[in-house]
Short mmCIF file of C-alpha atoms in Angstrom, two decimals:
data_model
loop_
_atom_site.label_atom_id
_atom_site.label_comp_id
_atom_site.label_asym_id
_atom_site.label_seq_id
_atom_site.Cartn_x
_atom_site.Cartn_y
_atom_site.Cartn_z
CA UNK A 1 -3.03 16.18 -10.04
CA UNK A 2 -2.45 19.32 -7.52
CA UNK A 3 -0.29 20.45 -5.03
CA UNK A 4 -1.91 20.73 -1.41
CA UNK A 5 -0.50 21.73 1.88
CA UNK A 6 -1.15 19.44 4.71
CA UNK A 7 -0.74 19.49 8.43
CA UNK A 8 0.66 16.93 10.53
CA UNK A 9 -2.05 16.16 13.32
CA UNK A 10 -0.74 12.82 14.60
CA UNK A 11 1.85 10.56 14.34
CA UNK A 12 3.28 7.35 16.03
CA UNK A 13 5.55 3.91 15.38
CA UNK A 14 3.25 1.25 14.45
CA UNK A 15 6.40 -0.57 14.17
CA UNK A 16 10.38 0.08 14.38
CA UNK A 17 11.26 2.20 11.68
CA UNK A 18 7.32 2.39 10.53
CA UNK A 19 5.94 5.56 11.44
CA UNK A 20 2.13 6.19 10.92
CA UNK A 21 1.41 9.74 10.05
CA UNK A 22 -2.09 11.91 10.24
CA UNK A 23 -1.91 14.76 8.19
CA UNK A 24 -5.33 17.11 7.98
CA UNK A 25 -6.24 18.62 4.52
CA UNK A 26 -7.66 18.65 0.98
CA UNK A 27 -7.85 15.15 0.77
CA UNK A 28 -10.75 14.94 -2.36
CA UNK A 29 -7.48 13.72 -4.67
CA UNK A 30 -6.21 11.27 -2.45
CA UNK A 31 -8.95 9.01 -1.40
CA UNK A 32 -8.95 5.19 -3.31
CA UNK A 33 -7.24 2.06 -2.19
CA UNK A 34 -4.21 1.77 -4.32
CA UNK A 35 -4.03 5.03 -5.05
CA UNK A 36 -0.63 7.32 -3.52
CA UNK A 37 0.85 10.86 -3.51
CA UNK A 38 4.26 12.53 -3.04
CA UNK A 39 5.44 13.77 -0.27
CA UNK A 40 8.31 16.76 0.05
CA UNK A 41 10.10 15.94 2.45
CA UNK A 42 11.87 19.18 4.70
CA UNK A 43 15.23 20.36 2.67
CA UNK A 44 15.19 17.58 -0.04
CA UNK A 45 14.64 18.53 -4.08
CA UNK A 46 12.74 15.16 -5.06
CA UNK A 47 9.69 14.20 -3.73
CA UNK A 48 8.97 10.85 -2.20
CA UNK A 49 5.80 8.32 -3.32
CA UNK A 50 4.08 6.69 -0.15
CA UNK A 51 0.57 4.40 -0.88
CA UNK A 52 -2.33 5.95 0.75
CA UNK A 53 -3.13 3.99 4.05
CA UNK A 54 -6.52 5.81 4.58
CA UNK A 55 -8.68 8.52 4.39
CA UNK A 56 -11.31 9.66 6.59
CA UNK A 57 -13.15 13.14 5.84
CA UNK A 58 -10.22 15.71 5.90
CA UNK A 59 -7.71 13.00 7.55
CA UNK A 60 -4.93 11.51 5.01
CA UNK A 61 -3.08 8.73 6.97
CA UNK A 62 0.34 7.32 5.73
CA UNK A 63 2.37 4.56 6.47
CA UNK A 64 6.16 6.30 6.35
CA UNK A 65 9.39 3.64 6.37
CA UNK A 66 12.99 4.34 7.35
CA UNK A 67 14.85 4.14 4.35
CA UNK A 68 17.03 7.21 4.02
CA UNK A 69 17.42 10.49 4.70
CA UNK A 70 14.63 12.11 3.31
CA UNK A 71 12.18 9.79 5.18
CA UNK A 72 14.39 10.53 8.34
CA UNK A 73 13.75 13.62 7.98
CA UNK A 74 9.44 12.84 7.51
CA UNK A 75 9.97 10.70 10.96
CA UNK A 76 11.28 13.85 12.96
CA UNK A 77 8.54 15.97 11.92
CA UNK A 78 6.41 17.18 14.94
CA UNK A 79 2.75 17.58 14.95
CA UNK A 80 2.00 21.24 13.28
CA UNK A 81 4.32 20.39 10.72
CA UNK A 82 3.79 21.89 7.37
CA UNK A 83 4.20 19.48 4.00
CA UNK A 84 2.99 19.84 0.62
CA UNK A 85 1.74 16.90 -0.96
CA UNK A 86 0.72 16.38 -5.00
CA UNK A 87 -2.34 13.88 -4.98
CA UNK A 88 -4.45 12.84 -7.45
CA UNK A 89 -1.59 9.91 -8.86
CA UNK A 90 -1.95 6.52 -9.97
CA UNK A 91 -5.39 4.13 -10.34
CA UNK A 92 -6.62 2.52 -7.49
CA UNK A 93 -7.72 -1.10 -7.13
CA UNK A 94 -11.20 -1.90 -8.72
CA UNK A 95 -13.63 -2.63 -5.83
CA UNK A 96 -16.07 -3.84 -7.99
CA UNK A 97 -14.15 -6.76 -9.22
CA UNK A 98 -13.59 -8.18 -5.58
CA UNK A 99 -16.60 -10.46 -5.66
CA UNK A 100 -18.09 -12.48 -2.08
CA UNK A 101 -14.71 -14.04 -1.19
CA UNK A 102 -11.38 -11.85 -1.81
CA UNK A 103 -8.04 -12.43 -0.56
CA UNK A 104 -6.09 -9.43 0.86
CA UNK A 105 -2.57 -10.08 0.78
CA UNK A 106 -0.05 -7.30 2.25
CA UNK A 107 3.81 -8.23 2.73
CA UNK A 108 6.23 -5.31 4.93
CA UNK A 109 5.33 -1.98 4.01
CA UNK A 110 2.78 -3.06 1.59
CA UNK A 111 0.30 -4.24 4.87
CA UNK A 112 -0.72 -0.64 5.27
CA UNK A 113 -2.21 0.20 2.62
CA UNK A 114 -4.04 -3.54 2.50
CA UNK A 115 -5.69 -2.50 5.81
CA UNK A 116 -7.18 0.92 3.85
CA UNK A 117 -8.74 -2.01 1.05
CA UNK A 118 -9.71 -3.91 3.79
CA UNK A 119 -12.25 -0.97 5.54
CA UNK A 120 -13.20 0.27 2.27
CA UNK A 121 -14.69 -3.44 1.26
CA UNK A 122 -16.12 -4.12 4.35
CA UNK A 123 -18.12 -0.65 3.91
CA UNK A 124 -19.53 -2.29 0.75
CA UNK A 125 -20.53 -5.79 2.85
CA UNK A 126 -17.76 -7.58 2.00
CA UNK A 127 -15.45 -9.17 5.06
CA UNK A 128 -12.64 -10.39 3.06
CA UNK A 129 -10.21 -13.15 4.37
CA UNK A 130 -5.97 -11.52 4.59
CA UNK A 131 -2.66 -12.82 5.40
CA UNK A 132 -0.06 -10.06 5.96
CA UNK A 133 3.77 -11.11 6.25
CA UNK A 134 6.60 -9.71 8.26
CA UNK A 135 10.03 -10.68 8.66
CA UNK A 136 9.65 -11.51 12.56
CA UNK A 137 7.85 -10.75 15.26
CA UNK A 138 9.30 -7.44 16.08
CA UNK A 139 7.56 -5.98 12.94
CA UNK A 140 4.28 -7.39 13.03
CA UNK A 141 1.70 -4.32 12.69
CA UNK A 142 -2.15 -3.66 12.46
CA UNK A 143 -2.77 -7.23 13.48
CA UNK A 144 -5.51 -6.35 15.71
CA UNK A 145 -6.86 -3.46 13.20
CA UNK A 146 -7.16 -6.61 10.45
CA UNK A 147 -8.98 -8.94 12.75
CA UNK A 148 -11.33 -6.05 13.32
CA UNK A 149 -12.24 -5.88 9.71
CA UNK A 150 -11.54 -9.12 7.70
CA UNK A 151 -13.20 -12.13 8.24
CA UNK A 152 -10.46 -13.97 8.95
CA UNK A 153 -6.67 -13.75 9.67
CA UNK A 154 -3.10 -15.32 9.12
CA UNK A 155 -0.01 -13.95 9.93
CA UNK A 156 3.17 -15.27 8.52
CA UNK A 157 6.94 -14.48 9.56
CA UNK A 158 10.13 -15.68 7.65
CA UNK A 159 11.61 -17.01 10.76
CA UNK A 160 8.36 -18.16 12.77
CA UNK A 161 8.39 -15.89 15.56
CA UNK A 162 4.77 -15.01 15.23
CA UNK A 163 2.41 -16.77 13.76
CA UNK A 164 3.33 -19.42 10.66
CA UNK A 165 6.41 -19.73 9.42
CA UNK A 166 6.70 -19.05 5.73
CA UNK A 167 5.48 -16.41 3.13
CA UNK A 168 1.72 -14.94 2.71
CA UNK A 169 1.50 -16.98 -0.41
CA UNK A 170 0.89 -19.78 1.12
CA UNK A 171 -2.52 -18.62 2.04
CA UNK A 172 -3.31 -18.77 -1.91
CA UNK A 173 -6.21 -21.26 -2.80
CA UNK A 174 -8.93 -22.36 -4.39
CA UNK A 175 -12.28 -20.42 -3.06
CA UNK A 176 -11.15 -16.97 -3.46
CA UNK A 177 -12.92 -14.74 -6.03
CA UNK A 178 -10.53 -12.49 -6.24
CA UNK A 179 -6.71 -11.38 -4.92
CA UNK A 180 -5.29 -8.27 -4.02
CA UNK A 181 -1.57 -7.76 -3.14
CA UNK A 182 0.68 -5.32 -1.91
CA UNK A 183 4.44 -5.79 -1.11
CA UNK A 184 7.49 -6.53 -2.26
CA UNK A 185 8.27 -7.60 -5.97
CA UNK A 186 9.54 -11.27 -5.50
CA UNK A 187 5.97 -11.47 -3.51
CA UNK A 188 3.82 -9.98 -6.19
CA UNK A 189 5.61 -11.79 -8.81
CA UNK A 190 4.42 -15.35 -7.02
CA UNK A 191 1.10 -14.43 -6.60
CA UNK A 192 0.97 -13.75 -10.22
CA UNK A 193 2.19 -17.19 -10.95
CA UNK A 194 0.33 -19.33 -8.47
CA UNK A 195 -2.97 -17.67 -7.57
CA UNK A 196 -6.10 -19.22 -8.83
CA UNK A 197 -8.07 -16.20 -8.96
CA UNK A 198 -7.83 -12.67 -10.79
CA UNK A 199 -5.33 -10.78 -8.96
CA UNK A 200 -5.14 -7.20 -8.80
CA UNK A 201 -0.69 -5.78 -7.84
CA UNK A 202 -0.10 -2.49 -6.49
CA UNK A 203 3.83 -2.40 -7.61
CA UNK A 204 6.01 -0.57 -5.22
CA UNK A 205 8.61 1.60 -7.81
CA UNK A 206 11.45 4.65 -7.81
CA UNK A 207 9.99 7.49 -9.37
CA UNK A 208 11.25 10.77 -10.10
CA UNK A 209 8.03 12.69 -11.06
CA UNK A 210 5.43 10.50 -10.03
CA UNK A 211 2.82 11.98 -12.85
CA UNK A 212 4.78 10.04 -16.30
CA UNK A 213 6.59 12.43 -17.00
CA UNK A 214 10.71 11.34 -16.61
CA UNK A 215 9.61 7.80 -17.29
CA UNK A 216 11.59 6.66 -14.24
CA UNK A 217 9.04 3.82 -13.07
CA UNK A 218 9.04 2.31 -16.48
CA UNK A 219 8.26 -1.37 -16.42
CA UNK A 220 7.33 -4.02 -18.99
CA UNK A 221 4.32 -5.56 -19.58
CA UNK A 222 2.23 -7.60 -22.45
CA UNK A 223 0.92 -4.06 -23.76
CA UNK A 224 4.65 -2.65 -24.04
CA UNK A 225 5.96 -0.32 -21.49
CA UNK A 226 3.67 1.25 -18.62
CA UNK A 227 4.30 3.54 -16.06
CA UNK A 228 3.91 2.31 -12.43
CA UNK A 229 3.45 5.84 -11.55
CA UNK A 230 0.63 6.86 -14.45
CA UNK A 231 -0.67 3.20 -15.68
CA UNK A 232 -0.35 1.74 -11.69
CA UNK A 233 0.57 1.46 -9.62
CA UNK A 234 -2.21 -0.79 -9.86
CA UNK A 235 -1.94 -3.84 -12.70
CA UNK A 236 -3.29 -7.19 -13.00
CA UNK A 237 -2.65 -10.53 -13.43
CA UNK A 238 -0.82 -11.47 -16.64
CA UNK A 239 -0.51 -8.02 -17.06
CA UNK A 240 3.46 -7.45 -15.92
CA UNK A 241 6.51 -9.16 -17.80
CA UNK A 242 8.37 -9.74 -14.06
#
């Protein structure tokens, strides 16, 4: 873990309220699918967790949602901006267990960071198949960006307007060697219940620190309490008491 100052190169709305941000820096702690860092955001005490959407020799790219004030304040950030960043958090998904056929399976904010999984496996050889979900239409992102990369594509809304109707878990089934999921608990939680194949979570959580230390991101699992910040955010199947 270390604290390193980044610069804000690029930035742009991938979506509404879903601003994609290039920041230029030491990014040696940062790189790994699944993997995230803290951001300080401009006049606020705590720091904020975002998933790491991609990294690219000095390039850090993140994925930044509206949700409050401090990431308000993150969206009205120019290019030249300052921010200090601690990287080096969490475990990242294990590559190596994603066999000939995974499933990539990203719901809301959790797509991002899917699409960073998706280019690092098909840099191994490995086109993997992914459904990312959305709520409609109007927040459908990286759809081309996936159907660049993975071998093949569904995209699901709750209320149909693009694509199928319905919830990414529909796109579990038999033929997968392996799962990997990003997105909102309920989501996560049915994966972990219906998919056929070893699944691999990264849990979205509050956190104070974001290194273990105020136990803030505490959840339960079969081995006793874990950290989604220290033991994660990455866990597997079985693995979390939902």
């Amino acid at each position: 873990m270390k604290k390193v100052r980044f610069q804000l190169s690029q930035a742009y709305f991938a979506a509404p309220g879903l601003r994609v941000m290039k920041l230029r820096g030491d990014t040696e702690g940062a790189a790994g699918p699944g993997r995230f860092v803290e951001v300080s955001a401009p006049g606020f005490f705590l720091r904020r967790p975002f998933s790491v959407c991609g990294v690219e020799g000095d390039e850090l790219t993140l994925a930044v949602k509206l949700a409050g004030h401090g990431t308000k304040a993150l969206h009205e950030l120019a290019p030249g901006a300052q921010l200090e960043l601690l990287t080096g958090l969490g475990n990242g998904f294990e590559l190596s267990a994603a066999g000939e056929r995974p499933l990539l399976l990203g719901g809301g904010s959790g797509v991002a960071p899917m699409l960073y999984l998706a280019r690092e496996l098909s840099k191994l050889g490995v086109r993997p198949a992914a459904a990312i979900g959305f709520g409609s239409a109007g927040e459908v992102c990286f759809e081309r960006e996936f159907g660049e990369t993975c071998g093949s594509l569904r995209v699901f809304t709750l209320d149909g307007s693009r694509g199928e109707r319905g919830l990414v878990t529909q796109a579990l089934g038999e033929g997968f060697s392996s799962v990997f999921a990003c997105g909102p608990l309920p989501m996560l939680r049915a994966i972990d219940e219906k998919s056929p194949a070893p699944a691999q979570f990264s849990l979205e959580a509050r956190m104070g620190c974001g290194f273990g230390a105020c136990m803030g991101c505490t959840i339960d699992t079969v081995n006793g309490p874990r950290r989604v910040c220290k033991d994660g955010p990455v866990f597997r199947s079985g693995e979390v008491r939902w």
